mmCIF file of C-alpha atoms in Angstrom:
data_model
loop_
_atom_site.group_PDB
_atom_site.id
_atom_site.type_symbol
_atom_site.label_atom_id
_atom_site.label_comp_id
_atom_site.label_asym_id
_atom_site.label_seq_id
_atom_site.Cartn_x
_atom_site.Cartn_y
_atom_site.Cartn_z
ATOM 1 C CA UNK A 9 -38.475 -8.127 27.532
ATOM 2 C CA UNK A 10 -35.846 -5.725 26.257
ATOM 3 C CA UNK A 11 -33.106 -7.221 24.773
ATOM 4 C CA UNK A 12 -31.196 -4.215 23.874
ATOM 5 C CA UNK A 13 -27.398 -4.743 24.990
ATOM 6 C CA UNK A 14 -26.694 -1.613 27.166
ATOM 7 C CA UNK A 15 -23.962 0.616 26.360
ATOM 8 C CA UNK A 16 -20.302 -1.262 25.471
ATOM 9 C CA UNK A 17 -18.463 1.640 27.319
ATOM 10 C CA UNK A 18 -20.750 1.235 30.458
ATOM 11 C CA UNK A 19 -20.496 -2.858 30.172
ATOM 12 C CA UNK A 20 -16.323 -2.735 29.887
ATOM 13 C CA UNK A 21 -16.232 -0.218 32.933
ATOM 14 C CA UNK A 22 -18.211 -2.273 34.356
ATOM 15 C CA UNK A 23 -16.680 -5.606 33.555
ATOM 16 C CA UNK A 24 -13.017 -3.805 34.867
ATOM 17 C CA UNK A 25 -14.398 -2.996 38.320
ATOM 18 C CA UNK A 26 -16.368 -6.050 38.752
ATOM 19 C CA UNK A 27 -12.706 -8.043 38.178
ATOM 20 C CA UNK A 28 -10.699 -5.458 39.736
ATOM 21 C CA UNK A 29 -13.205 -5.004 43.046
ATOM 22 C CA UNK A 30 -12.258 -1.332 42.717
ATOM 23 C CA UNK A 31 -13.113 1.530 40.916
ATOM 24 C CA UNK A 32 -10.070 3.628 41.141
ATOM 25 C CA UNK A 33 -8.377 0.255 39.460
ATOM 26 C CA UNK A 34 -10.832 0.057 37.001
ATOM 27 C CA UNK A 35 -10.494 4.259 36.293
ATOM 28 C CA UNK A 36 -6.672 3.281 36.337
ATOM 29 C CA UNK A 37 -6.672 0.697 34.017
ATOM 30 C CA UNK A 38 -9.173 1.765 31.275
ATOM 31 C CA UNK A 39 -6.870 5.305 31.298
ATOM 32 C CA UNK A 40 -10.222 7.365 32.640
ATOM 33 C CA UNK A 41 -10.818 8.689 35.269
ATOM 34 C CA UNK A 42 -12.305 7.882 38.639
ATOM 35 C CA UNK A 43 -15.649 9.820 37.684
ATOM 36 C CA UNK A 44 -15.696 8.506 34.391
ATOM 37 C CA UNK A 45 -16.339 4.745 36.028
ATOM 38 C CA UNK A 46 -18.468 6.068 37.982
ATOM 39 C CA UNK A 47 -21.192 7.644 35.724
ATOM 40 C CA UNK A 48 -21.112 4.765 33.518
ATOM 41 C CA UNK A 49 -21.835 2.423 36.068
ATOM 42 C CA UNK A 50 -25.101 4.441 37.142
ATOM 43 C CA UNK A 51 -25.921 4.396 33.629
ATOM 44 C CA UNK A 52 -25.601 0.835 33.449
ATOM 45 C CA UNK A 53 -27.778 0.448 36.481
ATOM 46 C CA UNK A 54 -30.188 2.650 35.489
ATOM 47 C CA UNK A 55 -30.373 0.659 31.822
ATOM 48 C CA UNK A 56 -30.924 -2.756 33.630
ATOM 49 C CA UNK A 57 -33.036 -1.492 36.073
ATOM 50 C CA UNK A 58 -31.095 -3.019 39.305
ATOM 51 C CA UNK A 59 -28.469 -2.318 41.434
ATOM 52 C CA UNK A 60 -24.837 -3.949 40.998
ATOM 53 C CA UNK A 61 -23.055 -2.684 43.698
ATOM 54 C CA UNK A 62 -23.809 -1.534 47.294
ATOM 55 C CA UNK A 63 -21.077 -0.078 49.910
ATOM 56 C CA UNK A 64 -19.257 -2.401 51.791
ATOM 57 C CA UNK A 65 -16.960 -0.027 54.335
ATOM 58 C CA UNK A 66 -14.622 1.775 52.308
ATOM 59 C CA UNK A 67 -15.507 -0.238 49.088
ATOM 60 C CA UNK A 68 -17.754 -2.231 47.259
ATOM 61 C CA UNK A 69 -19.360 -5.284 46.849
ATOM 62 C CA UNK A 70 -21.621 -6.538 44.192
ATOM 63 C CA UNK A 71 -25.225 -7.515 44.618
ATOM 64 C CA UNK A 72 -26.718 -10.883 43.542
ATOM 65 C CA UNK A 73 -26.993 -9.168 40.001
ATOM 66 C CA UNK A 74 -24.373 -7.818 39.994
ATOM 67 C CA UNK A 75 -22.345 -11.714 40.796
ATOM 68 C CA UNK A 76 -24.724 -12.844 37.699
ATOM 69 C CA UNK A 77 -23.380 -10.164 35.297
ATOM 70 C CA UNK A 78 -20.174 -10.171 36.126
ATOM 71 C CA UNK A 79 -19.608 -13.456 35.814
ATOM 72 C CA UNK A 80 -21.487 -13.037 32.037
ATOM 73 C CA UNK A 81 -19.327 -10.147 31.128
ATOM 74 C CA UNK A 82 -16.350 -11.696 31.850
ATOM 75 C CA UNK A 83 -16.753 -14.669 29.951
ATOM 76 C CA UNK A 84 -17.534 -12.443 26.692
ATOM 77 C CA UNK A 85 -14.679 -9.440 27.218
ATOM 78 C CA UNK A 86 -12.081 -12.892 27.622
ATOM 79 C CA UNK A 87 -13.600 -14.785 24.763
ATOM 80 C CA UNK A 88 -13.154 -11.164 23.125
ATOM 81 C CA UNK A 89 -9.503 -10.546 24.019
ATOM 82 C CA UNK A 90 -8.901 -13.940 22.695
ATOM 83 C CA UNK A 91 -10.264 -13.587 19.651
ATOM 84 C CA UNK A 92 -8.650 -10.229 18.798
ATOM 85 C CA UNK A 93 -5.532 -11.687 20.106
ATOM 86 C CA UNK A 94 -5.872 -14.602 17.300
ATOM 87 C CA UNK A 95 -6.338 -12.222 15.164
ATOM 88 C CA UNK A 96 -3.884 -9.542 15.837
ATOM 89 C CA UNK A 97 -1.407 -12.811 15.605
ATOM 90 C CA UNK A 98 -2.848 -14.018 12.494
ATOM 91 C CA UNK A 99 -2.283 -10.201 10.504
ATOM 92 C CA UNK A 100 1.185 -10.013 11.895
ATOM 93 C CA UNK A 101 1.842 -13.709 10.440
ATOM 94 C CA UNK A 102 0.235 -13.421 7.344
ATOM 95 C CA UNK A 103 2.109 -12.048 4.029
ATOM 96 C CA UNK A 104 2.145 -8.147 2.711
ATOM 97 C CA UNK A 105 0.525 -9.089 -0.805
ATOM 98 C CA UNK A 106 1.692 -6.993 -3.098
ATOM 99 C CA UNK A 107 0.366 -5.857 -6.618
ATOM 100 C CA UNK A 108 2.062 -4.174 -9.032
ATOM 101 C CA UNK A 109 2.847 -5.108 -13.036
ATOM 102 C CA UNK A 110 4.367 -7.690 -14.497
ATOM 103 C CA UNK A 111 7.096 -5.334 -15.857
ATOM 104 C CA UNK A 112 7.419 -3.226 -12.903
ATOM 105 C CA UNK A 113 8.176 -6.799 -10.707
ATOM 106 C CA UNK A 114 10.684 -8.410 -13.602
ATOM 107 C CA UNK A 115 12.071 -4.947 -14.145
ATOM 108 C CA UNK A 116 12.184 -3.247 -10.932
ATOM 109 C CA UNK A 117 11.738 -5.311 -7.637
ATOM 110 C CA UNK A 118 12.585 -8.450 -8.403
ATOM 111 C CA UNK A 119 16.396 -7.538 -8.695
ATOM 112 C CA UNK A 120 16.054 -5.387 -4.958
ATOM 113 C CA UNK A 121 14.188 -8.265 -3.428
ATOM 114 C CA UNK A 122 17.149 -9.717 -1.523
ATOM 115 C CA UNK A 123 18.000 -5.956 -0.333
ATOM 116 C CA UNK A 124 14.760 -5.402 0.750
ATOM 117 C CA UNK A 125 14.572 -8.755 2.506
ATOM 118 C CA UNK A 126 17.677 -7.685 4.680
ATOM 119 C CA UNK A 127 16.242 -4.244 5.278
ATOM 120 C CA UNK A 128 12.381 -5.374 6.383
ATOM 121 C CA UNK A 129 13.216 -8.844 7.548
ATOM 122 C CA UNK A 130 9.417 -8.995 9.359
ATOM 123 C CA UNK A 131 7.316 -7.762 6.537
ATOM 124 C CA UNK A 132 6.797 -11.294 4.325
ATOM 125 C CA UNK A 133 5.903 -9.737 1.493
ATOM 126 C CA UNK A 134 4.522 -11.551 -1.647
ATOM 127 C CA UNK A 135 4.391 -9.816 -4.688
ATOM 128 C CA UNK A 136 1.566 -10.548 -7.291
ATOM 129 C CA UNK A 137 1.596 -9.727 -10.916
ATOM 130 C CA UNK A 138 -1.117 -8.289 -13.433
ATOM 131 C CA UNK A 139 -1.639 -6.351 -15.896
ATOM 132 C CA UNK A 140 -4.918 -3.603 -15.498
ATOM 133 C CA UNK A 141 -6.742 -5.916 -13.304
ATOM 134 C CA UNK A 142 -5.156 -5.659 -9.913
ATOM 135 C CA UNK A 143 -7.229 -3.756 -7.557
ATOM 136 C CA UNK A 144 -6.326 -3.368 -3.915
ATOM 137 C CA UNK A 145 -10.055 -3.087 -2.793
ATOM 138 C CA UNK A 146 -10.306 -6.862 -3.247
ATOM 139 C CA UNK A 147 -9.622 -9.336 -1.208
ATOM 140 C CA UNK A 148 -6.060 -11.079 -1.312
ATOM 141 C CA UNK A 149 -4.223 -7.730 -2.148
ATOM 142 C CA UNK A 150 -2.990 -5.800 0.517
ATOM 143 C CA UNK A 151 -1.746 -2.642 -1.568
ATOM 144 C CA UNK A 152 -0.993 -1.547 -5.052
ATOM 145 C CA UNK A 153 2.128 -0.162 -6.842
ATOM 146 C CA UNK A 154 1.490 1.087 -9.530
ATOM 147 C CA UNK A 155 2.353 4.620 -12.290
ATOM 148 C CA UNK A 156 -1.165 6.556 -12.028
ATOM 149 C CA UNK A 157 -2.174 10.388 -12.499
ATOM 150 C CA UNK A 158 -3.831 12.281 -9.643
ATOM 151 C CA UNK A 159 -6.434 13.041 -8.223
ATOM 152 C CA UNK A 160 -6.173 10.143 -5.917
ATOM 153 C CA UNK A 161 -9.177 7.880 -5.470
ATOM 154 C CA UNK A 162 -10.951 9.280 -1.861
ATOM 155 C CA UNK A 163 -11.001 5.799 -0.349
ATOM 156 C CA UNK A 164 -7.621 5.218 -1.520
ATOM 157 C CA UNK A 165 -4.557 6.004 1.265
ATOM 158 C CA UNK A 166 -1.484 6.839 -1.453
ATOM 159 C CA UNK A 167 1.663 7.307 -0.907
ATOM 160 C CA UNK A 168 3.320 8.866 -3.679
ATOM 161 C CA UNK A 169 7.073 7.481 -4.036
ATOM 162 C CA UNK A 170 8.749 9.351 -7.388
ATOM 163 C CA UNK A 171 7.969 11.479 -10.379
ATOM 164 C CA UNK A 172 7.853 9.615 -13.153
ATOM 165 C CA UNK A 173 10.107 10.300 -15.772
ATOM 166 C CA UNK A 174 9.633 8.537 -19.111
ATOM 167 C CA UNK A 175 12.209 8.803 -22.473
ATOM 168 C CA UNK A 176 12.926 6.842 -25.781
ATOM 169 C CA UNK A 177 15.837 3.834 -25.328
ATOM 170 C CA UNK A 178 17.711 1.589 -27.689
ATOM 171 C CA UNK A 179 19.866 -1.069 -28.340
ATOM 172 C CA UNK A 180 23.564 -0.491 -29.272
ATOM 173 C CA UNK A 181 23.015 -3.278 -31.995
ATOM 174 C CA UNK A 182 19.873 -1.263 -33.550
ATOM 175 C CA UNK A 183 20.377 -0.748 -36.785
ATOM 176 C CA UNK A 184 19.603 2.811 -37.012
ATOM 177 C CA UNK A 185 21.810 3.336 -33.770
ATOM 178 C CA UNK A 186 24.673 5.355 -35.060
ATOM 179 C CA UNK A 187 22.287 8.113 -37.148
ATOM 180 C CA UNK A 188 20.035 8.369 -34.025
ATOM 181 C CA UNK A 189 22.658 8.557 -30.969
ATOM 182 C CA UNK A 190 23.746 12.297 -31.718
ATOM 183 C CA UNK A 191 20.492 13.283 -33.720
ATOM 184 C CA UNK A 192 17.921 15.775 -32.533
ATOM 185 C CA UNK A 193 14.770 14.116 -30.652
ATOM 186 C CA UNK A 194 12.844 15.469 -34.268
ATOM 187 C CA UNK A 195 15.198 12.302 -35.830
ATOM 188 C CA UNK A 196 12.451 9.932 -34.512
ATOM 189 C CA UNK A 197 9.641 11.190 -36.693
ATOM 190 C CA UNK A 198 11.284 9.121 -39.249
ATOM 191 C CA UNK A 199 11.389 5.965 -37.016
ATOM 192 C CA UNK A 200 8.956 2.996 -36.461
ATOM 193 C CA UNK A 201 8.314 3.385 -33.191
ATOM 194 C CA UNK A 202 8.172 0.360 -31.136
ATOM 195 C CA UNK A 203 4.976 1.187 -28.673
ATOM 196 C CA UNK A 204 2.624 -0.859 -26.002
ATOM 197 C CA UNK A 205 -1.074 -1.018 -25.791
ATOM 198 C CA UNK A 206 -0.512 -0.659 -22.068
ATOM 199 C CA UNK A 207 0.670 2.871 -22.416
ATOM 200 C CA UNK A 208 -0.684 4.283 -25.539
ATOM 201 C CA UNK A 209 -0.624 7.297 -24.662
ATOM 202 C CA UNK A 210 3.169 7.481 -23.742
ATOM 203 C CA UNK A 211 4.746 8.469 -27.531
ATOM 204 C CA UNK A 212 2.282 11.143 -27.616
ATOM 205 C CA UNK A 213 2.665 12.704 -23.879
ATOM 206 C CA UNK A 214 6.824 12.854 -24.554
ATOM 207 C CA UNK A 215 6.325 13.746 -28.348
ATOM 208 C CA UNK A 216 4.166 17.027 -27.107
ATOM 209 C CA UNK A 217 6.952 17.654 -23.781
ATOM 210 C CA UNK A 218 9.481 18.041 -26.745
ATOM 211 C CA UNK A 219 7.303 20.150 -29.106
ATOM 212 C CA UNK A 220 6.729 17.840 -31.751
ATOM 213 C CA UNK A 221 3.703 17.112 -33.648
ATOM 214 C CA UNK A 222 2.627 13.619 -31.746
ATOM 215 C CA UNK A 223 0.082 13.409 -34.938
ATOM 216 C CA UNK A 224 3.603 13.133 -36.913
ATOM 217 C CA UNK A 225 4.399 10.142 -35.338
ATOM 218 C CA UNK A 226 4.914 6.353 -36.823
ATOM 219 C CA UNK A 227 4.243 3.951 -34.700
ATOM 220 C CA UNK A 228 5.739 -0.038 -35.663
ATOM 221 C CA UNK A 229 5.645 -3.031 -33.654
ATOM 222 C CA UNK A 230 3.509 -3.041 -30.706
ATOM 223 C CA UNK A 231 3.402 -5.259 -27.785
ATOM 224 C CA UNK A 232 0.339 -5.700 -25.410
ATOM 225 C CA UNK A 233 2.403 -5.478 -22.111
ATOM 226 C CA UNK A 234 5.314 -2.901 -21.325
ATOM 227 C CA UNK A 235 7.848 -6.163 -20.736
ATOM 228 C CA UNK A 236 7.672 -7.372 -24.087
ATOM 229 C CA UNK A 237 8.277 -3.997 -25.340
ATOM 230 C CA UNK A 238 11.194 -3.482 -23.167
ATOM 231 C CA UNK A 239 12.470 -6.910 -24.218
ATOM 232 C CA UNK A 240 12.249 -5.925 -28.343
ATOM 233 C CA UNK A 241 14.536 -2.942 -27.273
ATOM 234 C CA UNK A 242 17.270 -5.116 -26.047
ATOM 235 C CA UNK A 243 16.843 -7.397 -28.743
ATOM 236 C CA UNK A 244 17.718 -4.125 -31.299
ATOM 237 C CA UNK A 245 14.600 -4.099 -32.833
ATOM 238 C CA UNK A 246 13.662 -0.241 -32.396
ATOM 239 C CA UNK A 247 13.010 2.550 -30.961
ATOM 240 C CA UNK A 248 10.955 2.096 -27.310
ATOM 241 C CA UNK A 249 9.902 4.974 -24.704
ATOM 242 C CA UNK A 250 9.700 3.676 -20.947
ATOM 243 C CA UNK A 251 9.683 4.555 -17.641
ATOM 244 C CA UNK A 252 13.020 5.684 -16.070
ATOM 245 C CA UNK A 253 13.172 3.246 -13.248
ATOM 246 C CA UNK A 254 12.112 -0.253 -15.583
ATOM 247 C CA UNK A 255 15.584 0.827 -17.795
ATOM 248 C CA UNK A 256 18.151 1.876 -15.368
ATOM 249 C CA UNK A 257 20.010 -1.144 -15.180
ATOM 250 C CA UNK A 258 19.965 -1.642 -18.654
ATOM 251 C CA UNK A 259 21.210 1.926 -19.458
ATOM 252 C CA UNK A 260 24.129 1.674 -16.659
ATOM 253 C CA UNK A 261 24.980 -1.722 -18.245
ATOM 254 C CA UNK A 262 25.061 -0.156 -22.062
ATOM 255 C CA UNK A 263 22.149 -3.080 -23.220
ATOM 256 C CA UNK A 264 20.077 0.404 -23.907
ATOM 257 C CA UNK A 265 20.733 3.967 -24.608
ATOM 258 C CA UNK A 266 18.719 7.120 -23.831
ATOM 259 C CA UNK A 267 20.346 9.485 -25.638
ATOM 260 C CA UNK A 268 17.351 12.308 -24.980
ATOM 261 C CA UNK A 269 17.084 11.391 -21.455
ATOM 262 C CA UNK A 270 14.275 11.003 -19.629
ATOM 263 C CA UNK A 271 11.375 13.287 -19.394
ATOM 264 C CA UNK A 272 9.019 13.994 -16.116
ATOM 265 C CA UNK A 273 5.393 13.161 -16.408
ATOM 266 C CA UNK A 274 2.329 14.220 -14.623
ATOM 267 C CA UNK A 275 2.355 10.634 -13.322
ATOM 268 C CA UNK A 276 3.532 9.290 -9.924
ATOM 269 C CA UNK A 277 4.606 5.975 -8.975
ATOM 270 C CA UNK A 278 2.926 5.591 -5.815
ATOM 271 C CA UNK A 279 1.927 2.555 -2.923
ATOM 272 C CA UNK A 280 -1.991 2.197 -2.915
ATOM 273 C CA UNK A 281 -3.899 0.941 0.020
ATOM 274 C CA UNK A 282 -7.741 1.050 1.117
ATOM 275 C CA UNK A 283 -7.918 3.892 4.093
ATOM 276 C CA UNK A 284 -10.358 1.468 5.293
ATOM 277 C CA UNK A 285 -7.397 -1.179 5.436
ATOM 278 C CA UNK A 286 -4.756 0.868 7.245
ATOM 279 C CA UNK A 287 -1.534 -1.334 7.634
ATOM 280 C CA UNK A 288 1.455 -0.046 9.135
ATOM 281 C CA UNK A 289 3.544 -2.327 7.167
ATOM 282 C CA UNK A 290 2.626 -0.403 4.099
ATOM 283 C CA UNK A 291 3.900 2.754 5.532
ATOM 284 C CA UNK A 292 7.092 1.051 6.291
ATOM 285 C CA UNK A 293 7.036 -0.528 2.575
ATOM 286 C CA UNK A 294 7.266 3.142 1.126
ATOM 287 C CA UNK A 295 9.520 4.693 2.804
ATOM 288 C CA UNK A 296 11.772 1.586 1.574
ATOM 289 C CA UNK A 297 10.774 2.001 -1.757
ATOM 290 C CA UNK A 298 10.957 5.805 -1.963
ATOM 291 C CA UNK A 299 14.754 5.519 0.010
ATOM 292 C CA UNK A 300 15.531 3.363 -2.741
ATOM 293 C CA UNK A 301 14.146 4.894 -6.026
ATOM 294 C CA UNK A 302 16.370 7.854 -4.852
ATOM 295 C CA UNK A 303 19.196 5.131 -4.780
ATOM 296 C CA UNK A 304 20.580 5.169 -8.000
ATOM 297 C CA UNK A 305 19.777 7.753 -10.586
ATOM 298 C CA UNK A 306 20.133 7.173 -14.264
#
């Protein structure tokens, strides 16, 4: 006994005309057309091995096999619109979780979120922090935002949202402040640079965009996560490079000073996704975020 399930295209055309008692409704309905029905209803006969329909007139009417299927199929294709319908529901209900790090989300988005609640009223988004260890291609994370180099990972759907442009900041209150504020970007060779084990590479990458010896420089306190280091910078205690965007507010407030700007990097800050995971909401997420990097310039 073959239990091979005949073809799904064959069993929904099917399925359509059997509820519809038509073929041209069926055709109209599953946006084919009248031929299309057709051929895969002899296909589907020819897989079982019976006939489903016979003339009646003008029309149709099934056979006693075709009563038995129909009533069969019909069960299954409603239990199946239910159960995408459930589910459909349930991904429009549940929350946009959102990764990104722990400085980029006490820095960045936290102080937008009530803008971008007005804005995307319907998106729900929750916003999870970490620090290396978010990946999007696990469960319970929708997408990732994040400061990365390309190439882009191939099963990865990126949408790159800004440049990023990185520079040295500090306090008003340092105490080197007044020799450093006018001085040539060489002047920090002679400073203890405050750095981050997150971004170790960060000193040297601006160092050689200004043509100095990175091997030249001296590196002080360091911090494992880019918030702390941020947070030592406030608190006058050096010297600290960071990304544009984490530093704006404090620069238009005067907390920090940039006084050799801020340098673009290979890097992108960019929305991450699984293609296999395509969400329209995430689409919708960075063109807000990309609208509102461009927002307010340092």
């Amino acid at each position: 006994m073959n239990r091979d399930l005949p073809p799904l295209n064959a069993l929904r055309a099917f399925e359509a005309t059997a509820r519809l008692n038509s073929v041209s409704q069926a055709a109209e309905q599953l946006h084919v057309t009248h031929g299309a029905v057709s051929r895969q209803l002899k296909v589907l006969e020819e897989h079982l091995g019976v006939s489903l329909f016979v003339k009646d007139g003008r029309g149709i009417k099934l056979t006693d096999a075709g009563v038995r299927l129909r009533d069969a199929s019909f069960e299954a294709f409603e239990r199946l619109r239910d159960v995408c319908g459930e589910l459909t529901q349930s991904s429009v209900d549940a929350p946009f979780v959102l990764g990104c790090s722990g400085s980029l989300l006490a820095r960045w988005f936290i102080p937008r979120l009530g803008r971008l609640n007005a804005d995307l009223p319907d998106l729900r988004l929750h916003l999870s922090a970490g620090e290396g260890d978010l990946d999007p291609r696990r469960p319970g994370l929708d997408a990732l935002l994040l400061f990365a180099e390309p190439p882009w990972p191939a099963d990865m759907q990126v949408y790159e949202l800004a440049s990023e442009r990185i520079g040295p900041v500090m306090s008003p209150h340092f105490a080197h402040y007044q020799a450093l504020r006018q001085a040539p970007a060489q002047a920090l060779l002679d400073e203890a640079l405050l750095h981050t084990t997150s971004r170790p590479q960060a000193w040297p990458n601006w160092a050689q965009h200004h043509g100095i010896d990175a091997g030249a420089l001296k590196y002080g306190q360091g911090f494992e996560h880019l918030y702390y280091l941020l947070e030592a910078a406030v608190a006058g205690l050096g010297v600290a490079i960071a990304p544009q965007p984490l530093v704006a507010e404090d620069v238009r407030a005067g907390r920090l000073v940039a006084p050799w700007g801020f340098s673009q990097t290979p890097a992108q800050l960019a929305l991450w996704l699984p293609k296999r995971a395509a969400d329209g909401r995430a689409r919708q997420l960075a063109q807000w975020l990309k609208a509102e990097l461009a927002r307010q310039p340092v």
